[in-house]
JSON list of C-alpha atoms in Angstrom, two decimals:
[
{"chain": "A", "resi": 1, "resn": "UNK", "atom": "CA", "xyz": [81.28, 112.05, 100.33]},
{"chain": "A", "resi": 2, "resn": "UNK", "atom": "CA", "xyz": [80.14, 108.86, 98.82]},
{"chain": "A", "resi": 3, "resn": "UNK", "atom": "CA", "xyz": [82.14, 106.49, 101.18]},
{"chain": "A", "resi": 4, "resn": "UNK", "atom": "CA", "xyz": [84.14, 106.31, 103.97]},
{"chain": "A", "resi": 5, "resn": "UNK", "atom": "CA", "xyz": [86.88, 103.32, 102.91]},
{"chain": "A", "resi": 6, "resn": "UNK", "atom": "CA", "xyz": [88.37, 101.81, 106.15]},
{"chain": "A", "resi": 7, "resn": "UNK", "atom": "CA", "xyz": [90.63, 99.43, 104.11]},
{"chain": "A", "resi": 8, "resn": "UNK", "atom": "CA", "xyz": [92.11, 101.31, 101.43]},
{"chain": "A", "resi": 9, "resn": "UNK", "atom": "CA", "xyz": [94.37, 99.72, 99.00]},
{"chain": "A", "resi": 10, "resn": "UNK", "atom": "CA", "xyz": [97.23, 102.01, 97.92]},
{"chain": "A", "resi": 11, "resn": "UNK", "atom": "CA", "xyz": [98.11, 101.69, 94.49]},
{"chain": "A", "resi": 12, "resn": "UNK", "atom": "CA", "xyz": [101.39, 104.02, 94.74]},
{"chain": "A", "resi": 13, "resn": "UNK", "atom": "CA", "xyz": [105.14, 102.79, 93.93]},
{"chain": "A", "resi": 14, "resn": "UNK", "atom": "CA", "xyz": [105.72, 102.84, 98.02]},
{"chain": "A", "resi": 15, "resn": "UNK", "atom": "CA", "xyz": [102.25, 101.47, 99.26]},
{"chain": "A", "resi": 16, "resn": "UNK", "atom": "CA", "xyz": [101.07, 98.69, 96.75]},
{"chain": "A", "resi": 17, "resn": "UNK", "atom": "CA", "xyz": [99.05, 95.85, 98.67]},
{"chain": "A", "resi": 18, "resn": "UNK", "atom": "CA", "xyz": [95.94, 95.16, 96.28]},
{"chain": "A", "resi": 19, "resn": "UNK", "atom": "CA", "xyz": [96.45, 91.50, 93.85]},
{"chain": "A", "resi": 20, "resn": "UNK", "atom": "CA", "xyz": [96.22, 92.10, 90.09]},
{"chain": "A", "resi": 21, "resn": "UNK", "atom": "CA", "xyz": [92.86, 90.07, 90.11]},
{"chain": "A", "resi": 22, "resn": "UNK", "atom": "CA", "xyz": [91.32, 92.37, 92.50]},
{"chain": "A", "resi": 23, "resn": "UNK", "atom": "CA", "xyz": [92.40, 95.54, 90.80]},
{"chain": "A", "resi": 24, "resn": "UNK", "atom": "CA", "xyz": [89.10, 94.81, 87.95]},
{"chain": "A", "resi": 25, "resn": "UNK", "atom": "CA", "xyz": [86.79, 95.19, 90.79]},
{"chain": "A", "resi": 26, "resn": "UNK", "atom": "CA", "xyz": [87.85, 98.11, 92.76]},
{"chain": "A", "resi": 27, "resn": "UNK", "atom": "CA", "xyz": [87.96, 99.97, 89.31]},
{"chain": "A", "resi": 28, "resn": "UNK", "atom": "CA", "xyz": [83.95, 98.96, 88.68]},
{"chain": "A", "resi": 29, "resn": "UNK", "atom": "CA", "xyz": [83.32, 100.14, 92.63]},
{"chain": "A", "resi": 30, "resn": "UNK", "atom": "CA", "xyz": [85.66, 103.21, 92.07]},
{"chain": "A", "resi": 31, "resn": "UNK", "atom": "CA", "xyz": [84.20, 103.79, 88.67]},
{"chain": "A", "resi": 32, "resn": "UNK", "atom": "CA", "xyz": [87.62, 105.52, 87.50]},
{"chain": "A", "resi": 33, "resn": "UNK", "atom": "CA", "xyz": [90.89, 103.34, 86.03]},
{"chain": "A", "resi": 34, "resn": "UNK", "atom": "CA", "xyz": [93.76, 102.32, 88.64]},
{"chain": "A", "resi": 35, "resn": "UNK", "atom": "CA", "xyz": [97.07, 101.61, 87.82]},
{"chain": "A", "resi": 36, "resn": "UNK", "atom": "CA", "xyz": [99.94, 100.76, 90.03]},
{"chain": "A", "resi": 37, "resn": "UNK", "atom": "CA", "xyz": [102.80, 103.15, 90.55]},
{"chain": "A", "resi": 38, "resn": "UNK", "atom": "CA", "xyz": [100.74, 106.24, 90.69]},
{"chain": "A", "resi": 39, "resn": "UNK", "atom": "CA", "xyz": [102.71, 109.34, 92.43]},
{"chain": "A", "resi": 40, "resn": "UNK", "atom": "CA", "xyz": [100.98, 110.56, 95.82]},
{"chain": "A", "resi": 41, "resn": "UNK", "atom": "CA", "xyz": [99.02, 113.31, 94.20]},
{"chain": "A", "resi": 42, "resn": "UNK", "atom": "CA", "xyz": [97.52, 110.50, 91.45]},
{"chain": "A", "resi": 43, "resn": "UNK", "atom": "CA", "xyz": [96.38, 108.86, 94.32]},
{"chain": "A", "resi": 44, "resn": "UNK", "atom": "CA", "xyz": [95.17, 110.89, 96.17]},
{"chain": "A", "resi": 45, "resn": "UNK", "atom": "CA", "xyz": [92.81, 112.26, 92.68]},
{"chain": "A", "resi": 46, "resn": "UNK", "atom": "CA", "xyz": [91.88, 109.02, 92.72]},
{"chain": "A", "resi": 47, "resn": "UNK", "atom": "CA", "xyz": [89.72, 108.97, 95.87]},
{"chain": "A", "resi": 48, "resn": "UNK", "atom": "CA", "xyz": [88.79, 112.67, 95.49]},
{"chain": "A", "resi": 49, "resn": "UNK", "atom": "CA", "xyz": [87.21, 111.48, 91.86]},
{"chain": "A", "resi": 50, "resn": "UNK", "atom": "CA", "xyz": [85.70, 108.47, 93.53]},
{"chain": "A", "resi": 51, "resn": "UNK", "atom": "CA", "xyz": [84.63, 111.01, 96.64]},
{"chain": "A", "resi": 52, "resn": "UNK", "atom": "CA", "xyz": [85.88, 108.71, 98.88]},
{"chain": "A", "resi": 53, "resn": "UNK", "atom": "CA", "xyz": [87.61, 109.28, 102.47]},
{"chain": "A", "resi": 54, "resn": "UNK", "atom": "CA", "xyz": [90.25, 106.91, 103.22]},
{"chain": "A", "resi": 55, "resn": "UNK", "atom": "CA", "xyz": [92.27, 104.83, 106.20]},
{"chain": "A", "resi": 56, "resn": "UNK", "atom": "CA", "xyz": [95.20, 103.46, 104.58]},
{"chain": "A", "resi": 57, "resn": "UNK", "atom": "CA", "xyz": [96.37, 100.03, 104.87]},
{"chain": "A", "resi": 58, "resn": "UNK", "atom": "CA", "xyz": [100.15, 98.91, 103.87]},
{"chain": "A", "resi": 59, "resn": "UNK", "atom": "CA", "xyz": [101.89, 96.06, 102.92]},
{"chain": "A", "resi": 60, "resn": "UNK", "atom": "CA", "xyz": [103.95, 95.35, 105.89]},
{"chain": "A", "resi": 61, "resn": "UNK", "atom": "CA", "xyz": [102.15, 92.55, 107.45]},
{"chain": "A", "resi": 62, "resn": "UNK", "atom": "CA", "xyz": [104.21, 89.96, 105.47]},
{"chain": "A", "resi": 63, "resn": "UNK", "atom": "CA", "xyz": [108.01, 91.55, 106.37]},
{"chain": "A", "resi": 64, "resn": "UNK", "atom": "CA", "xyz": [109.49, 89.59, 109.00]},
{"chain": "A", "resi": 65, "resn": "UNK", "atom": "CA", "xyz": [112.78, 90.18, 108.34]},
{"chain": "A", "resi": 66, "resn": "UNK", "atom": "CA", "xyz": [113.29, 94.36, 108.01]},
{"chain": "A", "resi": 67, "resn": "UNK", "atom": "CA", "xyz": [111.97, 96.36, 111.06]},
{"chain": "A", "resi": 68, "resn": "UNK", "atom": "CA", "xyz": [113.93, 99.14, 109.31]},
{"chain": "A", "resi": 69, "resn": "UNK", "atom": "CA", "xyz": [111.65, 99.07, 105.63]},
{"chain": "A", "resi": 70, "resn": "UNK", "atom": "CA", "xyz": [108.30, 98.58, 108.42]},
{"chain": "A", "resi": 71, "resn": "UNK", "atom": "CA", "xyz": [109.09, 101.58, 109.50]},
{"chain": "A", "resi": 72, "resn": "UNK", "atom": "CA", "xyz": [110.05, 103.48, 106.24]},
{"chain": "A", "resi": 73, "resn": "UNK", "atom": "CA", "xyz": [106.42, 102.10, 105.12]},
{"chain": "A", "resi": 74, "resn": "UNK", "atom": "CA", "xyz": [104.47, 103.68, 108.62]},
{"chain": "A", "resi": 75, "resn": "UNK", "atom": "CA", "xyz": [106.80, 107.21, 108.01]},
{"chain": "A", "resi": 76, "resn": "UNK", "atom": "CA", "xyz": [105.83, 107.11, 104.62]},
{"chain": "A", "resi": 77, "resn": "UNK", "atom": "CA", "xyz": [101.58, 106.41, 104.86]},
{"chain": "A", "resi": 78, "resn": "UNK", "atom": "CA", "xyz": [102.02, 109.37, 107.78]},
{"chain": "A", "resi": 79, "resn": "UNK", "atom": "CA", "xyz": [103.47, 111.57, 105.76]},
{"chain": "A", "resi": 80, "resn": "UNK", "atom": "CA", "xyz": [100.94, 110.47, 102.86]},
{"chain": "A", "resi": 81, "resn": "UNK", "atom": "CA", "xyz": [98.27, 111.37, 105.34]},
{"chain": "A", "resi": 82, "resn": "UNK", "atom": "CA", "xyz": [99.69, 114.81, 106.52]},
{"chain": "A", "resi": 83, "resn": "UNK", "atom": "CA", "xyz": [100.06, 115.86, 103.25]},
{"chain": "A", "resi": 84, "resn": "UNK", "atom": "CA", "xyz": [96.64, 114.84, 101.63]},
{"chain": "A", "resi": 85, "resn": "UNK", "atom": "CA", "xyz": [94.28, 115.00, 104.67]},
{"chain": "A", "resi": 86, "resn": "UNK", "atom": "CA", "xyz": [91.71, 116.49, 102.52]},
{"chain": "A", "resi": 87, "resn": "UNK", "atom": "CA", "xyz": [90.91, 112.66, 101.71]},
{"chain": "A", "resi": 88, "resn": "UNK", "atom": "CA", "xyz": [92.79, 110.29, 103.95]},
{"chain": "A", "resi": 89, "resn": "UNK", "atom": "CA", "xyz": [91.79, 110.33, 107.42]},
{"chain": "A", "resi": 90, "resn": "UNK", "atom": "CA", "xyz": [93.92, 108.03, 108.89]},
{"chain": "A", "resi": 91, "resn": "UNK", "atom": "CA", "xyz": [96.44, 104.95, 108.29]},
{"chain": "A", "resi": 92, "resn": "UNK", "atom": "CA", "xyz": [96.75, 101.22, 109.96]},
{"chain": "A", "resi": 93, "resn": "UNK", "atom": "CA", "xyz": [100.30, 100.60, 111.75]},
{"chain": "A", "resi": 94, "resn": "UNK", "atom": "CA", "xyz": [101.38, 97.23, 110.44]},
{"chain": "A", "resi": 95, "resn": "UNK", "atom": "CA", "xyz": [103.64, 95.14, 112.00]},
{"chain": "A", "resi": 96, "resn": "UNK", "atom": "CA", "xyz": [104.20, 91.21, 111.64]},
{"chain": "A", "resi": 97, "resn": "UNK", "atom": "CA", "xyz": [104.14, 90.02, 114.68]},
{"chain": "A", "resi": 98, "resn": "UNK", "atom": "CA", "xyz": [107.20, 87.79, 114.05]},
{"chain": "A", "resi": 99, "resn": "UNK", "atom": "CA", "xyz": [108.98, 90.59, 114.31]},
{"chain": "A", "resi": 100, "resn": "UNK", "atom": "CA", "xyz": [108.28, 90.13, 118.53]},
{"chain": "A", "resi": 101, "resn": "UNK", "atom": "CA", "xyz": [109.77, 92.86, 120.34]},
{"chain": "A", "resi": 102, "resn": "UNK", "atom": "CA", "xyz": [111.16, 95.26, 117.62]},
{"chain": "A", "resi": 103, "resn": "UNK", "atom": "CA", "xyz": [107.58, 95.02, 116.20]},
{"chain": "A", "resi": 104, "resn": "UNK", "atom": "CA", "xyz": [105.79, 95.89, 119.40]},
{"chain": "A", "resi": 105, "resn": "UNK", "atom": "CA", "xyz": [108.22, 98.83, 119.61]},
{"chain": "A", "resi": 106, "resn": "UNK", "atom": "CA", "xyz": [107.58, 100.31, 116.41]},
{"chain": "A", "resi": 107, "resn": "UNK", "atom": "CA", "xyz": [103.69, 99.90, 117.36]},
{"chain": "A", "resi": 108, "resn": "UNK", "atom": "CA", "xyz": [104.20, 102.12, 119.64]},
{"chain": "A", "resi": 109, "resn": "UNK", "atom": "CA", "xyz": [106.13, 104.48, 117.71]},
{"chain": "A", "resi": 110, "resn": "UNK", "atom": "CA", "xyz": [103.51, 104.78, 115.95]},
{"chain": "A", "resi": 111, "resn": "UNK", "atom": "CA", "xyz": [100.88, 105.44, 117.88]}
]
């Protein structure tokens, strides 16, 4: 294992965070191409390629308006994990915190 990557970027249809401009640079760290809309298993290639463990960050932090699609997003990086826990080892929760109490509730869900 080259790297342990606390803040991974997912480049799926589902989990897409990382800006066009940055996606030049993770390539030349990664040394392998990204693209977005890469299935799970794509994904997952990439970071076994790259020999690279991974915590999984989502886009969530900017939805203040749908608790429900926050929690699709958690469901969905746990899932992501469960199923490829050869190289992620764990995911961020991410909640807005403009989302008050129904975000502090699905915090806890999560954990």
């Amino acid at each position: 294992m080259k790297a342990i990557d606390i803040n991974c970027q997912m480049v799926t249809k589902w989990g897409s965070l990382l800006p066009l401009e940055m996606v030049s640079q993770i390539e030349a760290y990664l040394g392998t191409k990204l693209g977005y809309g890469k299935t799970d298993e794509e994904m997952a290639q990439v970071l076994r390629d790259a020999d690279v463990k991974a915590m999984v960050v989502l886009p969530t932090i900017n939805m203040t308006d749908d608790i429900g699609k926050v929690r699709e997003l958690n469901d969905r990086a746990a899932q992501f994990q469960k199923d490829y826990s050869d190289v992620v080892i764990g995911m961020w929760c991410s909640v807005n915190p403009k989302l008050g109490y129904k975000g502090l509730r699905e915090v806890e869900r999560c954990i």
